[in-house]
């Protein structure tokens, strides 16, 4: 509504990013209407919950199609139309070290490499960077974390408390805060070019969060004790996950939707 009240309009186009034909139709439909593009934001993703042993190649290919190949196709199509001071942004999250997430993590790691390589090819006055928002309170994040909590034998709140490390937040970041930080990062495109940006500094500048430092903590002993407790709980969860790996066989990998 705010965008439309300002004299602009929003157009939604349904597209299945796992299907090349759908992508082609979407690109042609939008591409014919846009002369100049101010920004390209690739934020859709799919997360299959599966061990590497159990995931089938068809699902592996689908995840890389949605998370990596589709953003590449979109960038290639609209790059010639990217206007002065325009930016290309790929959402980046976990790139490794997470069990049951080899397809997702490898697709995100490749997406990061793609952006950093593209940054060296961009013409003057046009920018590209990654945006790594931490853990945002989306349906996808809650579904994934619920799976890990179930395997660990603890509640979702306990898992989030021990695993989420969002500076300035006790739990997941609200999606609205993530969107605001992204807008700020886009306005800072030149400074962010060729880097991976996190939202927390922008949000602190907007007075939405306060990032504590060791110097500003009056009771550093209590804080350190609390952090040690979180670390212990995190180690407990990690041990629980690997204990149960030998007990769990995922014959049909769980696919956890789109953002």
PDB file of N, CA, C and O in Angstrom, residues 15-20 22-23 26 41-48 58-74 90-91 103-104 106-108 111 114 140 255-259:
ATOM      1  N   UNK A  15       5.748 -17.994 -10.408  1.00  0.00           N
ATOM      2  CA  UNK A  15       6.778 -18.710 -11.167  1.00  0.00           C
ATOM      3  C   UNK A  15       7.328 -19.864 -10.339  1.00  0.00           C
ATOM      4  O   UNK A  15       7.668 -19.686  -9.160  1.00  0.00           O
ATOM      5  N   UNK A  16       7.418 -21.030 -10.930  1.00  0.00           N
ATOM      6  CA  UNK A  16       8.046 -22.188 -10.302  1.00  0.00           C
ATOM      7  C   UNK A  16       9.516 -22.195 -10.722  1.00  0.00           C
ATOM      8  O   UNK A  16       9.848 -22.511 -11.864  1.00  0.00           O
ATOM      9  N   UNK A  17      10.408 -21.830  -9.807  1.00  0.00           N
ATOM     10  CA  UNK A  17      11.816 -21.688 -10.143  1.00  0.00           C
ATOM     11  C   UNK A  17      12.502 -23.017 -10.422  1.00  0.00           C
ATOM     12  O   UNK A  17      13.654 -23.035 -10.860  1.00  0.00           O
ATOM     13  N   UNK A  18      11.819 -24.119 -10.182  1.00  0.00           N
ATOM     14  CA  UNK A  18      12.401 -25.422 -10.507  1.00  0.00           C
ATOM     15  C   UNK A  18      12.167 -25.796 -11.971  1.00  0.00           C
ATOM     16  O   UNK A  18      12.711 -26.800 -12.443  1.00  0.00           O
ATOM     17  N   UNK A  19      11.375 -24.991 -12.680  1.00  0.00           N
ATOM     18  CA  UNK A  19      11.011 -25.293 -14.066  1.00  0.00           C
ATOM     19  C   UNK A  19      11.553 -24.219 -15.010  1.00  0.00           C
ATOM     20  O   UNK A  19      11.186 -23.048 -14.909  1.00  0.00           O
ATOM     21  N   UNK A  20      12.416 -24.612 -15.935  1.00  0.00           N
ATOM     22  CA  UNK A  20      13.006 -23.657 -16.873  1.00  0.00           C
ATOM     23  C   UNK A  20      11.945 -22.932 -17.696  1.00  0.00           C
ATOM     24  O   UNK A  20      12.075 -21.736 -17.974  1.00  0.00           O
ATOM     25  N   UNK A  22       8.860 -22.178 -16.882  1.00  0.00           N
ATOM     26  CA  UNK A  22       8.238 -21.153 -16.050  1.00  0.00           C
ATOM     27  C   UNK A  22       9.127 -19.917 -15.934  1.00  0.00           C
ATOM     28  O   UNK A  22       8.651 -18.777 -15.990  1.00  0.00           O
ATOM     29  N   UNK A  23      10.417 -20.149 -15.760  1.00  0.00           N
ATOM     30  CA  UNK A  23      11.364 -19.033 -15.644  1.00  0.00           C
ATOM     31  C   UNK A  23      11.401 -18.227 -16.932  1.00  0.00           C
ATOM     32  O   UNK A  23      11.386 -16.986 -16.910  1.00  0.00           O
ATOM     33  N   UNK A  26       8.281 -16.082 -17.188  1.00  0.00           N
ATOM     34  CA  UNK A  26       8.337 -14.964 -16.248  1.00  0.00           C
ATOM     35  C   UNK A  26       9.289 -13.878 -16.733  1.00  0.00           C
ATOM     36  O   UNK A  26       8.966 -12.689 -16.709  1.00  0.00           O
ATOM     37  N   UNK A  41      16.880  -8.870  -6.642  1.00  0.00           N
ATOM     38  CA  UNK A  41      17.028  -9.520  -5.335  1.00  0.00           C
ATOM     39  C   UNK A  41      16.576 -10.969  -5.457  1.00  0.00           C
ATOM     40  O   UNK A  41      15.400 -11.240  -5.712  1.00  0.00           O
ATOM     41  N   UNK A  42      17.512 -11.874  -5.299  1.00  0.00           N
ATOM     42  CA  UNK A  42      17.197 -13.302  -5.335  1.00  0.00           C
ATOM     43  C   UNK A  42      17.119 -13.825  -3.907  1.00  0.00           C
ATOM     44  O   UNK A  42      18.146 -13.968  -3.228  1.00  0.00           O
ATOM     45  N   UNK A  43      15.894 -14.105  -3.438  1.00  0.00           N
ATOM     46  CA  UNK A  43      15.726 -14.526  -2.045  1.00  0.00           C
ATOM     47  C   UNK A  43      14.960 -15.837  -1.891  1.00  0.00           C
ATOM     48  O   UNK A  43      14.825 -16.340  -0.775  1.00  0.00           O
ATOM     49  N   UNK A  44      14.453 -16.399  -2.976  1.00  0.00           N
ATOM     50  CA  UNK A  44      13.726 -17.669  -2.881  1.00  0.00           C
ATOM     51  C   UNK A  44      14.708 -18.801  -2.610  1.00  0.00           C
ATOM     52  O   UNK A  44      15.859 -18.774  -3.063  1.00  0.00           O
ATOM     53  N   UNK A  45      14.273 -19.794  -1.843  1.00  0.00           N
ATOM     54  CA  UNK A  45      15.141 -20.938  -1.555  1.00  0.00           C
ATOM     55  C   UNK A  45      14.303 -22.143  -1.166  1.00  0.00           C
ATOM     56  O   UNK A  45      13.152 -22.011  -0.764  1.00  0.00           O
ATOM     57  N   UNK A  46      14.912 -23.305  -1.296  1.00  0.00           N
ATOM     58  CA  UNK A  46      14.265 -24.546  -0.878  1.00  0.00           C
ATOM     59  C   UNK A  46      15.263 -25.349  -0.054  1.00  0.00           C
ATOM     60  O   UNK A  46      16.462 -25.364  -0.366  1.00  0.00           O
ATOM     61  N   UNK A  47      14.781 -25.979   1.013  1.00  0.00           N
ATOM     62  CA  UNK A  47      15.653 -26.683   1.961  1.00  0.00           C
ATOM     63  C   UNK A  47      15.167 -28.119   2.096  1.00  0.00           C
ATOM     64  O   UNK A  47      14.152 -28.374   2.744  1.00  0.00           O
ATOM     65  N   UNK A  48      15.890 -29.087   1.529  1.00  0.00           N
ATOM     66  CA  UNK A  48      15.516 -30.485   1.728  1.00  0.00           C
ATOM     67  C   UNK A  48      16.184 -31.034   2.981  1.00  0.00           C
ATOM     68  O   UNK A  48      17.390 -30.920   3.151  1.00  0.00           O
ATOM     69  N   UNK A  58      17.738 -36.525  -8.211  1.00  0.00           N
ATOM     70  CA  UNK A  58      16.699 -35.644  -8.758  1.00  0.00           C
ATOM     71  C   UNK A  58      16.392 -34.492  -7.796  1.00  0.00           C
ATOM     72  O   UNK A  58      16.256 -33.332  -8.214  1.00  0.00           O
ATOM     73  N   UNK A  59      16.295 -34.800  -6.498  1.00  0.00           N
ATOM     74  CA  UNK A  59      16.037 -33.750  -5.517  1.00  0.00           C
ATOM     75  C   UNK A  59      17.251 -32.835  -5.382  1.00  0.00           C
ATOM     76  O   UNK A  59      17.115 -31.618  -5.250  1.00  0.00           O
ATOM     77  N   UNK A  60      18.441 -33.413  -5.391  1.00  0.00           N
ATOM     78  CA  UNK A  60      19.673 -32.606  -5.342  1.00  0.00           C
ATOM     79  C   UNK A  60      19.687 -31.591  -6.489  1.00  0.00           C
ATOM     80  O   UNK A  60      19.969 -30.408  -6.294  1.00  0.00           O
ATOM     81  N   UNK A  61      19.375 -32.072  -7.699  1.00  0.00           N
ATOM     82  CA  UNK A  61      19.360 -31.183  -8.863  1.00  0.00           C
ATOM     83  C   UNK A  61      18.294 -30.106  -8.721  1.00  0.00           C
ATOM     84  O   UNK A  61      18.506 -28.941  -9.114  1.00  0.00           O
ATOM     85  N   UNK A  62      17.153 -30.458  -8.157  1.00  0.00           N
ATOM     86  CA  UNK A  62      16.083 -29.477  -7.982  1.00  0.00           C
ATOM     87  C   UNK A  62      16.521 -28.348  -7.040  1.00  0.00           C
ATOM     88  O   UNK A  62      16.268 -27.172  -7.321  1.00  0.00           O
ATOM     89  N   UNK A  63      17.173 -28.707  -5.937  1.00  0.00           N
ATOM     90  CA  UNK A  63      17.614 -27.698  -4.980  1.00  0.00           C
ATOM     91  C   UNK A  63      18.615 -26.747  -5.623  1.00  0.00           C
ATOM     92  O   UNK A  63      18.548 -25.523  -5.437  1.00  0.00           O
ATOM     93  N   UNK A  64      19.542 -27.276  -6.379  1.00  0.00           N
ATOM     94  CA  UNK A  64      20.520 -26.410  -7.047  1.00  0.00           C
ATOM     95  C   UNK A  64      19.873 -25.607  -8.179  1.00  0.00           C
ATOM     96  O   UNK A  64      20.324 -24.505  -8.489  1.00  0.00           O
ATOM     97  N   UNK A  65      18.829 -26.146  -8.784  1.00  0.00           N
ATOM     98  CA  UNK A  65      18.079 -25.383  -9.774  1.00  0.00           C
ATOM     99  C   UNK A  65      17.403 -24.169  -9.131  1.00  0.00           C
ATOM    100  O   UNK A  65      17.509 -23.044  -9.617  1.00  0.00           O
ATOM    101  N   UNK A  66      16.707 -24.404  -8.010  1.00  0.00           N
ATOM    102  CA  UNK A  66      15.965 -23.328  -7.345  1.00  0.00           C
ATOM    103  C   UNK A  66      16.901 -22.322  -6.682  1.00  0.00           C
ATOM    104  O   UNK A  66      16.730 -21.109  -6.810  1.00  0.00           O
ATOM    105  N   UNK A  67      17.899 -22.818  -5.972  1.00  0.00           N
ATOM    106  CA  UNK A  67      18.737 -21.954  -5.145  1.00  0.00           C
ATOM    107  C   UNK A  67      19.908 -21.324  -5.889  1.00  0.00           C
ATOM    108  O   UNK A  67      20.455 -20.316  -5.431  1.00  0.00           O
ATOM    109  N   UNK A  68      20.304 -21.917  -7.023  1.00  0.00           N
ATOM    110  CA  UNK A  68      21.502 -21.433  -7.719  1.00  0.00           C
ATOM    111  C   UNK A  68      21.267 -21.123  -9.196  1.00  0.00           C
ATOM    112  O   UNK A  68      21.564 -20.025  -9.659  1.00  0.00           O
ATOM    113  N   UNK A  69      20.719 -22.095  -9.928  1.00  0.00           N
ATOM    114  CA  UNK A  69      20.592 -21.907 -11.373  1.00  0.00           C
ATOM    115  C   UNK A  69      19.539 -20.863 -11.725  1.00  0.00           C
ATOM    116  O   UNK A  69      19.752 -20.034 -12.616  1.00  0.00           O
ATOM    117  N   UNK A  70      18.399 -20.869 -11.032  1.00  0.00           N
ATOM    118  CA  UNK A  70      17.356 -19.880 -11.311  1.00  0.00           C
ATOM    119  C   UNK A  70      17.850 -18.452 -11.055  1.00  0.00           C
ATOM    120  O   UNK A  70      17.642 -17.566 -11.901  1.00  0.00           O
ATOM    121  N   UNK A  71      18.505 -18.162  -9.913  1.00  0.00           N
ATOM    122  CA  UNK A  71      19.064 -16.821  -9.736  1.00  0.00           C
ATOM    123  C   UNK A  71      20.055 -16.447 -10.833  1.00  0.00           C
ATOM    124  O   UNK A  71      20.087 -15.281 -11.276  1.00  0.00           O
ATOM    125  N   UNK A  72      20.857 -17.411 -11.284  1.00  0.00           N
ATOM    126  CA  UNK A  72      21.790 -17.147 -12.377  1.00  0.00           C
ATOM    127  C   UNK A  72      21.039 -16.739 -13.641  1.00  0.00           C
ATOM    128  O   UNK A  72      21.413 -15.756 -14.321  1.00  0.00           O
ATOM    129  N   UNK A  73      19.969 -17.468 -13.977  1.00  0.00           N
ATOM    130  CA  UNK A  73      19.178 -17.139 -15.171  1.00  0.00           C
ATOM    131  C   UNK A  73      18.563 -15.748 -15.066  1.00  0.00           C
ATOM    132  O   UNK A  73      18.520 -14.997 -16.046  1.00  0.00           O
ATOM    133  N   UNK A  74      18.082 -15.402 -13.880  1.00  0.00           N
ATOM    134  CA  UNK A  74      17.467 -14.082 -13.674  1.00  0.00           C
ATOM    135  C   UNK A  74      18.507 -12.981 -13.803  1.00  0.00           C
ATOM    136  O   UNK A  74      18.267 -11.941 -14.454  1.00  0.00           O
ATOM    137  N   UNK A  90      22.048 -11.494  -3.820  1.00  0.00           N
ATOM    138  CA  UNK A  90      21.624 -12.866  -3.534  1.00  0.00           C
ATOM    139  C   UNK A  90      21.599 -13.067  -2.027  1.00  0.00           C
ATOM    140  O   UNK A  90      22.558 -12.698  -1.333  1.00  0.00           O
ATOM    141  N   UNK A  91      20.506 -13.647  -1.518  1.00  0.00           N
ATOM    142  CA  UNK A  91      20.450 -13.986  -0.095  1.00  0.00           C
ATOM    143  C   UNK A  91      21.352 -15.188   0.151  1.00  0.00           C
ATOM    144  O   UNK A  91      21.265 -16.206  -0.535  1.00  0.00           O
ATOM    145  N   UNK A 103      22.648 -30.420   0.381  1.00  0.00           N
ATOM    146  CA  UNK A 103      22.184 -29.810  -0.870  1.00  0.00           C
ATOM    147  C   UNK A 103      21.997 -28.308  -0.703  1.00  0.00           C
ATOM    148  O   UNK A 103      22.441 -27.507  -1.531  1.00  0.00           O
ATOM    149  N   UNK A 104      21.346 -27.913   0.387  1.00  0.00           N
ATOM    150  CA  UNK A 104      21.106 -26.487   0.639  1.00  0.00           C
ATOM    151  C   UNK A 104      22.419 -25.730   0.829  1.00  0.00           C
ATOM    152  O   UNK A 104      22.649 -24.695   0.199  1.00  0.00           O
ATOM    153  N   UNK A 106      25.509 -26.485  -0.031  1.00  0.00           N
ATOM    154  CA  UNK A 106      26.363 -26.426  -1.220  1.00  0.00           C
ATOM    155  C   UNK A 106      25.820 -25.445  -2.245  1.00  0.00           C
ATOM    156  O   UNK A 106      26.589 -24.750  -2.922  1.00  0.00           O
ATOM    157  N   UNK A 107      24.494 -25.331  -2.343  1.00  0.00           N
ATOM    158  CA  UNK A 107      23.916 -24.367  -3.285  1.00  0.00           C
ATOM    159  C   UNK A 107      24.184 -22.933  -2.839  1.00  0.00           C
ATOM    160  O   UNK A 107      24.456 -22.047  -3.663  1.00  0.00           O
ATOM    161  N   UNK A 108      24.138 -22.681  -1.530  1.00  0.00           N
ATOM    162  CA  UNK A 108      24.398 -21.337  -1.006  1.00  0.00           C
ATOM    163  C   UNK A 108      25.883 -20.978  -1.110  1.00  0.00           C
ATOM    164  O   UNK A 108      26.242 -19.831  -1.374  1.00  0.00           O
ATOM    165  N   UNK A 111      26.453 -20.032  -4.622  1.00  0.00           N
ATOM    166  CA  UNK A 111      25.853 -18.726  -4.896  1.00  0.00           C
ATOM    167  C   UNK A 111      26.784 -17.599  -4.440  1.00  0.00           C
ATOM    168  O   UNK A 111      26.928 -16.579  -5.121  1.00  0.00           O
ATOM    169  N   UNK A 114      29.615 -17.345  -6.924  1.00  0.00           N
ATOM    170  CA  UNK A 114      29.129 -16.715  -8.151  1.00  0.00           C
ATOM    171  C   UNK A 114      29.125 -15.192  -8.028  1.00  0.00           C
ATOM    172  O   UNK A 114      29.599 -14.468  -8.913  1.00  0.00           O
ATOM    173  N   UNK A 140       9.934 -20.994   6.636  1.00  0.00           N
ATOM    174  CA  UNK A 140      10.979 -21.957   6.306  1.00  0.00           C
ATOM    175  C   UNK A 140      11.909 -22.175   7.494  1.00  0.00           C
ATOM    176  O   UNK A 140      12.205 -23.316   7.869  1.00  0.00           O
ATOM    177  N   UNK A 255      11.147 -32.210   2.059  1.00  0.00           N
ATOM    178  CA  UNK A 255      11.399 -30.964   1.354  1.00  0.00           C
ATOM    179  C   UNK A 255      10.597 -29.876   2.070  1.00  0.00           C
ATOM    180  O   UNK A 255       9.400 -30.003   2.276  1.00  0.00           O
ATOM    181  N   UNK A 256      11.268 -28.788   2.421  1.00  0.00           N
ATOM    182  CA  UNK A 256      10.657 -27.828   3.323  1.00  0.00           C
ATOM    183  C   UNK A 256      10.298 -26.503   2.665  1.00  0.00           C
ATOM    184  O   UNK A 256      10.628 -25.437   3.138  1.00  0.00           O
ATOM    185  N   UNK A 257       9.682 -26.578   1.514  1.00  0.00           N
ATOM    186  CA  UNK A 257       9.006 -25.407   0.968  1.00  0.00           C
ATOM    187  C   UNK A 257       9.892 -24.288   0.509  1.00  0.00           C
ATOM    188  O   UNK A 257      11.107 -24.355   0.520  1.00  0.00           O
ATOM    189  N   UNK A 258       9.227 -23.209   0.106  1.00  0.00           N
ATOM    190  CA  UNK A 258       9.899 -22.053  -0.443  1.00  0.00           C
ATOM    191  C   UNK A 258       9.741 -20.876   0.498  1.00  0.00           C
ATOM    192  O   UNK A 258       8.756 -20.758   1.206  1.00  0.00           O
ATOM    193  N   UNK A 259      10.742 -19.991   0.526  1.00  0.00           N
ATOM    194  CA  UNK A 259      10.582 -18.737   1.250  1.00  0.00           C
ATOM    195  C   UNK A 259       9.581 -17.864   0.494  1.00  0.00           C
ATOM    196  O   UNK A 259       9.724 -17.657  -0.687  1.00  0.00           O
TER     197      UNK A 259
END
